PDB file of C-alpha atoms in Angstrom:
ATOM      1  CA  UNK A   1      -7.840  23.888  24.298  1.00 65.00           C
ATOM      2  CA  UNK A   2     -10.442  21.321  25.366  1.00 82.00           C
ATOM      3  CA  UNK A   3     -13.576  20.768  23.399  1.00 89.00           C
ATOM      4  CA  UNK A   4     -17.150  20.578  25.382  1.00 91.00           C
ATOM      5  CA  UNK A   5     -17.753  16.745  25.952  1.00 90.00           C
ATOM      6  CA  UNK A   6     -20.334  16.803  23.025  1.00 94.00           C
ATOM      7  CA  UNK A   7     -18.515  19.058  20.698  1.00 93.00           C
ATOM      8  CA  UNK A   8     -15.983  16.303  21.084  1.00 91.00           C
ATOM      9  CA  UNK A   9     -18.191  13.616  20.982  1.00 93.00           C
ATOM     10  CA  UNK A  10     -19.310  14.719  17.450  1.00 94.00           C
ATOM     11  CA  UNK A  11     -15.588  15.239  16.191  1.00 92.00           C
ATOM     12  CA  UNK A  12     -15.061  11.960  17.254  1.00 93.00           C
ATOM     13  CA  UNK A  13     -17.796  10.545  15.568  1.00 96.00           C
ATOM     14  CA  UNK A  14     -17.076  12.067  12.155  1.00 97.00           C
ATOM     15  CA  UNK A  15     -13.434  11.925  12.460  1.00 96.00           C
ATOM     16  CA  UNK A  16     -14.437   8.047  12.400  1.00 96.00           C
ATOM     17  CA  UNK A  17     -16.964   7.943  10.182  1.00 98.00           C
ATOM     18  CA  UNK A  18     -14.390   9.296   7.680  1.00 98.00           C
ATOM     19  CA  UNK A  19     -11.953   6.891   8.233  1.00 97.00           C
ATOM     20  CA  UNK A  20     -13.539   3.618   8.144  1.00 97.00           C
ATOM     21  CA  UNK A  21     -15.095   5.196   5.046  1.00 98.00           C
ATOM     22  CA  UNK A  22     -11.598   5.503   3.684  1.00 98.00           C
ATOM     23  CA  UNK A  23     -10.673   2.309   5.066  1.00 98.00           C
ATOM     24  CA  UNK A  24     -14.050   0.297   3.339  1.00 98.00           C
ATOM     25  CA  UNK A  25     -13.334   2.564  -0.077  1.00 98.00           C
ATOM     26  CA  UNK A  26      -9.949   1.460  -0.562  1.00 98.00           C
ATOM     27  CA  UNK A  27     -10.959  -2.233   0.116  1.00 98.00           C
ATOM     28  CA  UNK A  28     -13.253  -1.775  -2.616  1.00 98.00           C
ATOM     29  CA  UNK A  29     -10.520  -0.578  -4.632  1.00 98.00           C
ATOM     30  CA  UNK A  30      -7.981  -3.386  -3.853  1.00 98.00           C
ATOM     31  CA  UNK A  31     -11.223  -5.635  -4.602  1.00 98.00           C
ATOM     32  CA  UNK A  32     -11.854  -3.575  -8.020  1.00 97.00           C
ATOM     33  CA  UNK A  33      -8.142  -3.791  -8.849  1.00 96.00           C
ATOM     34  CA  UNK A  34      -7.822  -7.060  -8.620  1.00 97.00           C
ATOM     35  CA  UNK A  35     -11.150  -8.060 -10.512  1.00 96.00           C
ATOM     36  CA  UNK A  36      -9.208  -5.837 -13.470  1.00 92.00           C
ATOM     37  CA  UNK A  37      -6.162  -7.697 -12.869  1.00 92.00           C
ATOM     38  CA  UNK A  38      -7.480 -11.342 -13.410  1.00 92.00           C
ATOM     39  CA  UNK A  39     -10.586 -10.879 -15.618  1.00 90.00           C
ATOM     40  CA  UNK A  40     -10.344 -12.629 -18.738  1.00 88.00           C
ATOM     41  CA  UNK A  41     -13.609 -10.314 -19.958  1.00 89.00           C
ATOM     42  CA  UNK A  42     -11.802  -7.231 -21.777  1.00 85.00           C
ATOM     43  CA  UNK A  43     -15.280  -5.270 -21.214  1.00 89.00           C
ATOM     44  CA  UNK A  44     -15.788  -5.932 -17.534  1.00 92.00           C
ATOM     45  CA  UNK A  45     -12.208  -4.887 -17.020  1.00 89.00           C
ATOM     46  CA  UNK A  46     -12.905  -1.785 -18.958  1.00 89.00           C
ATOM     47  CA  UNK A  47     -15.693  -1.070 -16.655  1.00 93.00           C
ATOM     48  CA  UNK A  48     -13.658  -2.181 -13.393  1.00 95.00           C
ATOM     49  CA  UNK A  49     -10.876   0.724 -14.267  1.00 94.00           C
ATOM     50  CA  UNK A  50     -13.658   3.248 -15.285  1.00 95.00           C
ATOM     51  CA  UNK A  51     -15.243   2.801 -11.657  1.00 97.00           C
ATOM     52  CA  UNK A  52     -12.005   2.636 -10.024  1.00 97.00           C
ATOM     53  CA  UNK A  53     -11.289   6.278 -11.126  1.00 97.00           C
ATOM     54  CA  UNK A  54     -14.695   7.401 -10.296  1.00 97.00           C
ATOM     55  CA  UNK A  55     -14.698   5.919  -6.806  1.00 97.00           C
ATOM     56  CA  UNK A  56     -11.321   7.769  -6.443  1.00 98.00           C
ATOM     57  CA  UNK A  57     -12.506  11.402  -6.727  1.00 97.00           C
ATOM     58  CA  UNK A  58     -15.761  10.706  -5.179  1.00 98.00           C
ATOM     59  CA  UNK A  59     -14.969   8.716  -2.285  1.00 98.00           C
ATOM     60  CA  UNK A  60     -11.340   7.976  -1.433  1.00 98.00           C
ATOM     61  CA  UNK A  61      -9.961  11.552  -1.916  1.00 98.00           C
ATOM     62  CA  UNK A  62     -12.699  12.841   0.163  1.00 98.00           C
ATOM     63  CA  UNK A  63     -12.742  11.189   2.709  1.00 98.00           C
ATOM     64  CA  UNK A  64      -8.946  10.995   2.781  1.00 98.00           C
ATOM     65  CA  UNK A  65      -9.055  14.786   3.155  1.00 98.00           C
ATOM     66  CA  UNK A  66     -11.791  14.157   5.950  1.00 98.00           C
ATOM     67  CA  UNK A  67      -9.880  11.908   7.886  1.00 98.00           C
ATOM     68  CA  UNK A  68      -6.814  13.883   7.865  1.00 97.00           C
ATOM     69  CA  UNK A  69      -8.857  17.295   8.841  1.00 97.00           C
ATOM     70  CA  UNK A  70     -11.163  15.706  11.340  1.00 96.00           C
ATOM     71  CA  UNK A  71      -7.990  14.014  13.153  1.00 95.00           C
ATOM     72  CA  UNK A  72      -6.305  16.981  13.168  1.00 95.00           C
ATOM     73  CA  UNK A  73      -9.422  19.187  14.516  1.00 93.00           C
ATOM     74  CA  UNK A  74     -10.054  15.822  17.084  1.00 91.00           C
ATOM     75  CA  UNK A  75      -6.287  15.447  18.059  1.00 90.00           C
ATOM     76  CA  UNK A  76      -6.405  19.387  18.775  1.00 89.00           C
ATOM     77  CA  UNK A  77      -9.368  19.159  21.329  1.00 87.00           C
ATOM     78  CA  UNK A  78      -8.763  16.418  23.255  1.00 85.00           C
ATOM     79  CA  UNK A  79      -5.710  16.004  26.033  1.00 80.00           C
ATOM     80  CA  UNK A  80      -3.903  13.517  23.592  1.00 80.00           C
ATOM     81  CA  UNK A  81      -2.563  16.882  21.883  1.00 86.00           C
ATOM     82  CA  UNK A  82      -1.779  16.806  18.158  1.00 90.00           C
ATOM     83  CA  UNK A  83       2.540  16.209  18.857  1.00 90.00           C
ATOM     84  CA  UNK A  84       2.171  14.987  23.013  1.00 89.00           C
ATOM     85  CA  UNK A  85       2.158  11.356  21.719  1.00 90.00           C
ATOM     86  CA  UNK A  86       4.161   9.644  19.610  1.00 92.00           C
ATOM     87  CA  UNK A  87       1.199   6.843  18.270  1.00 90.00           C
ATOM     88  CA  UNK A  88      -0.689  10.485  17.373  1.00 92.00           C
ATOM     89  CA  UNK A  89       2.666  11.277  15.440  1.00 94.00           C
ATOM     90  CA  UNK A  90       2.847   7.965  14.157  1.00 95.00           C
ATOM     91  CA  UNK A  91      -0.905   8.189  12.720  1.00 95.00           C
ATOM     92  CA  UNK A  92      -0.714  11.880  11.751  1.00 96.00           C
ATOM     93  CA  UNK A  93       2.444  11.209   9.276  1.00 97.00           C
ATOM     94  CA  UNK A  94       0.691   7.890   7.954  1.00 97.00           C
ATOM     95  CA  UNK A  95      -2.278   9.524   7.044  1.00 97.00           C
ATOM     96  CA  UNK A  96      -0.556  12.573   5.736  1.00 98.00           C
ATOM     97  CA  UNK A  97       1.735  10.064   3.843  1.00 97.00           C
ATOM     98  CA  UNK A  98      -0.960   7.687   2.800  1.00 97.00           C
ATOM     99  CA  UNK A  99      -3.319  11.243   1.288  1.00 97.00           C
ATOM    100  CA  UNK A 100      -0.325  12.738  -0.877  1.00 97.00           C
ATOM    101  CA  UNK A 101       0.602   8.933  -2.282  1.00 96.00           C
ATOM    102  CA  UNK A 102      -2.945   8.865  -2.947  1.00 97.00           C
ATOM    103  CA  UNK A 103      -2.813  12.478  -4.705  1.00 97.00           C
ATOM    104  CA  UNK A 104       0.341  11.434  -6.541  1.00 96.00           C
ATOM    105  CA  UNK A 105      -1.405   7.829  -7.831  1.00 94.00           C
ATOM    106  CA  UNK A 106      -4.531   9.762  -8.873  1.00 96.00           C
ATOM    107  CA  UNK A 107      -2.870  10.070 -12.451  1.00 95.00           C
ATOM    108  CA  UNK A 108      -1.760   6.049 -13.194  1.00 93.00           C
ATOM    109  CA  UNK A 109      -5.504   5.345 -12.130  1.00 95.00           C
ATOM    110  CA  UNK A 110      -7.042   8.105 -14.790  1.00 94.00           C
ATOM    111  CA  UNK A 111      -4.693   6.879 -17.402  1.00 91.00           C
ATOM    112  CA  UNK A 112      -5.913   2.867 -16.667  1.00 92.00           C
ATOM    113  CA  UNK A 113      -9.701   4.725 -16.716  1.00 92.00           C
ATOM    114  CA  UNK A 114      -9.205   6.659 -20.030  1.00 91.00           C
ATOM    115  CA  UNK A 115      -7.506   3.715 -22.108  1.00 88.00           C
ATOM    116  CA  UNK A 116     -10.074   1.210 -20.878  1.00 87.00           C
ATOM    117  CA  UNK A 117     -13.128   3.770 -21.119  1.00 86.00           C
ATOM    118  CA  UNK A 118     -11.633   3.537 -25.021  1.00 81.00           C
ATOM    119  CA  UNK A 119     -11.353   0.309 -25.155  1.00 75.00           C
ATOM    120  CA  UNK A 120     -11.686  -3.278 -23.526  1.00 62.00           C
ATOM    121  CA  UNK A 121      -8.834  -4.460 -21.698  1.00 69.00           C
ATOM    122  CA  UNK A 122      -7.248  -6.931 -21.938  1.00 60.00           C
ATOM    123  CA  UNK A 123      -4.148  -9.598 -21.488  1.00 55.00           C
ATOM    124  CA  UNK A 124      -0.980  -7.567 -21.264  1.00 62.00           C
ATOM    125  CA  UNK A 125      -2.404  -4.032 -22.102  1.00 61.00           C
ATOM    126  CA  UNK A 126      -1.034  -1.953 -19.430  1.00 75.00           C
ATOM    127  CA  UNK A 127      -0.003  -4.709 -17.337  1.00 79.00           C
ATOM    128  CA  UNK A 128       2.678  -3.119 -15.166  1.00 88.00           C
ATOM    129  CA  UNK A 129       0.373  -0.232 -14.044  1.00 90.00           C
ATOM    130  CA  UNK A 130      -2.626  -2.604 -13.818  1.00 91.00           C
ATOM    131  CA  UNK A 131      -0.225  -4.473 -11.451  1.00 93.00           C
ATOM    132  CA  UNK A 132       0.708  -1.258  -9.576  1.00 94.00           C
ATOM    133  CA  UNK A 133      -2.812  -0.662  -8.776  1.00 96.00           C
ATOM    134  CA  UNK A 134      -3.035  -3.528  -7.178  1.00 97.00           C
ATOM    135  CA  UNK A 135      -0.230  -3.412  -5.420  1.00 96.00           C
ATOM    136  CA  UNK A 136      -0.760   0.418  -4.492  1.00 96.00           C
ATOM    137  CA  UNK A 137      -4.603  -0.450  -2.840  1.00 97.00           C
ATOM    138  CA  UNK A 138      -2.676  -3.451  -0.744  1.00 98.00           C
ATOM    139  CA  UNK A 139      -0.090  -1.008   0.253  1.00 97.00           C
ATOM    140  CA  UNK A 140      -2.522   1.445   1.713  1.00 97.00           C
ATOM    141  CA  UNK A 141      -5.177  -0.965   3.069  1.00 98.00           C
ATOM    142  CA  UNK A 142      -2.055  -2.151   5.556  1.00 98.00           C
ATOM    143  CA  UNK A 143      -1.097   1.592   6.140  1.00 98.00           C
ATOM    144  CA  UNK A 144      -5.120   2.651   6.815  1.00 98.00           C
ATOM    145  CA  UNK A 145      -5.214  -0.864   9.408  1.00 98.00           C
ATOM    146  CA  UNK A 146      -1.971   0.038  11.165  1.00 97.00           C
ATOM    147  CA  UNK A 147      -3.095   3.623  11.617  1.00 96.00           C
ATOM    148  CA  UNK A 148      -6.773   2.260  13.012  1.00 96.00           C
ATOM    149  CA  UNK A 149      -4.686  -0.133  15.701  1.00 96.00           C
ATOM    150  CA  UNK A 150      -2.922   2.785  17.091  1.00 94.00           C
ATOM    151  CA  UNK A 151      -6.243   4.390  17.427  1.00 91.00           C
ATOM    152  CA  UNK A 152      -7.627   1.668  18.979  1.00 93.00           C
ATOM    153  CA  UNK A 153      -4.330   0.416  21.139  1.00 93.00           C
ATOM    154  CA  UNK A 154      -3.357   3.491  21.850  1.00 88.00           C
ATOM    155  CA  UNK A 155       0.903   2.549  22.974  1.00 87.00           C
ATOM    156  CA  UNK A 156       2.845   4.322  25.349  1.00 86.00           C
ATOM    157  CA  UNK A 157       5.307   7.232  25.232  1.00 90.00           C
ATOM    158  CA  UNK A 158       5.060  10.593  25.029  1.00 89.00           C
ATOM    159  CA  UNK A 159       7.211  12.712  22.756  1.00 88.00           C
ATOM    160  CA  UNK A 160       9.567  15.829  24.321  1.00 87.00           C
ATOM    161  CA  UNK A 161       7.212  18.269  23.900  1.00 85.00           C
ATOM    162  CA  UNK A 162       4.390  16.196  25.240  1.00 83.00           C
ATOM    163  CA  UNK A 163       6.233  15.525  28.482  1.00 88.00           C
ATOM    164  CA  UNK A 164       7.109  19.375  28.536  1.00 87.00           C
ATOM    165  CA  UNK A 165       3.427  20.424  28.229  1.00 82.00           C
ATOM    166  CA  UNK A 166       2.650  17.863  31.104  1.00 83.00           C
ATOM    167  CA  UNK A 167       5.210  19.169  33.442  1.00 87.00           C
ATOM    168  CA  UNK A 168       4.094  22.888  32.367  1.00 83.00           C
ATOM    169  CA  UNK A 169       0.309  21.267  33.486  1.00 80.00           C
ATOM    170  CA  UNK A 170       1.159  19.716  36.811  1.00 77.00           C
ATOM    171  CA  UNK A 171       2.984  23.115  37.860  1.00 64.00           C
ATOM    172  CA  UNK A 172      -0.226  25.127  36.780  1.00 59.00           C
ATOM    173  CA  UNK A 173      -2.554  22.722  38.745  1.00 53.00           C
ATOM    174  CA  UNK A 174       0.093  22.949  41.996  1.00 48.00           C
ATOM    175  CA  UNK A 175      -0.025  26.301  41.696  1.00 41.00           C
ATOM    176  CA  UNK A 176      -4.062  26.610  40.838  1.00 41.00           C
ATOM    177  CA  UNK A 177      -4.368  24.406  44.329  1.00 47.00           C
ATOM    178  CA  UNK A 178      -2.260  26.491  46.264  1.00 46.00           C
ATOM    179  CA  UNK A 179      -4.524  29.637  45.831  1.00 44.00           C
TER     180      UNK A 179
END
C-alpha cells in the first residue's frame, strides 16, 4: 500500500526527526556518562546520574519508541516494503534490538540515579555499573550510526520474499498492459 507523496513526505520527516533525536540524546548520554565516570566532584557526579535517568524516560525511550513506530509506518508505505530488503531488515532488528537493550538498561541507570540523588558520588562507588553506562551509551551510539548509514547508503539485495513480491508486481503490470 503506497502512501500519497505528502502523506509520505511527512512520515518521512518525523520518522527522522525521531531518530536523529535518539541519535543526539544518546550522545548526550555517552557525554553525561562519561562526565560521571571521570569527575573528581562527588556532587556534580550526583547530578550527572540524576539527569542521566531523567533524560532516559523523557527523551531516549520516546523517541526510541518513535523511531521504531515511524520506521515501521514509513517502511510500510513506501516500495522499499518492511521485509523486501535486507538493509530494511538489517535496520528494523537493530532498532528493535537497540529499544529492548535500552528497556532492559533502564534499571542499572535508576539505581546509579537513586544512590547518587542520596548521595555524592564518588571514587569507586558503583564503579562497575558507572563503567557499564558508559560502555552501554558507546555501544548504542555505533548501533544508532550503523542503522543511519543504511538509511542513507541504502546496499543492495533483496530478501526472498522481496524478490517474490517483485515478480508477483511485474506479472500484474504485464498483465495491467495487456488489457
Amino acid at each position: 500500500m503506497a502512501m500519497a507523496p505528502r502523506l509520505r513526505k511527512a512520515a518521512l520527516t518525523a520518522h527522522v526527526m525521531c531518530s536523529v533525536g535518539w541519535l543526539g540524546s544518546v550522545a548526550v548520554f555517552l557525554a553525561l556518562a562519561i562526565t560521571g565516570l571521570t569527575s573528581t566532584d562527588g556532587q556534580l557526579a550526583g547530578a550527572v546520574y540524576v539527569a542521566m535517568e531523567v533524560t532516559t524516560w523523557s527523551v531516549i525511550v520516546p523517541l526510541s519508541l518513535a523511531s521504531l513506530l515511524t520506521g515501521v509506518i514509513q517502511s510500510l508505505g513506501t516500495p522499499w516494503g518492511l521485509l523486501r530488503h535486507y538493509w530494511v531488515v538489517v535496520k528494523l532488528a537493530l532498532t528493535v534490538l537497540a529499544t529492548v537493550l535500552l528497556l532492559v538498561h533502564t534499571q542499572p541507570i535508576a539505581y546509579v540515579a537513586d544512590m547518587a540523588a542520596g548521595s555524592a558520588v564518588t571514587g569507586a562507588e558503583l564503579g562497575g555499573l558507572r563503567v557499564q553506562l558508559v560502555a552501554d551509551a558507546a555501544a548504542a551510539l555505533l548501533v544508532l550510526l550503523t542503522t543511519t548509514a543504511l538509511s542513507v547508503f541504502k546496499p543492495q539485495g533483496r530478501t526472498r520474499y522481496g524478490w517474490r513480491k517483485r515478480r508477483e508486481q511485474g506479472q500484474s503490470s504485464a498483465v495491467m498492459g495487456a488489457v
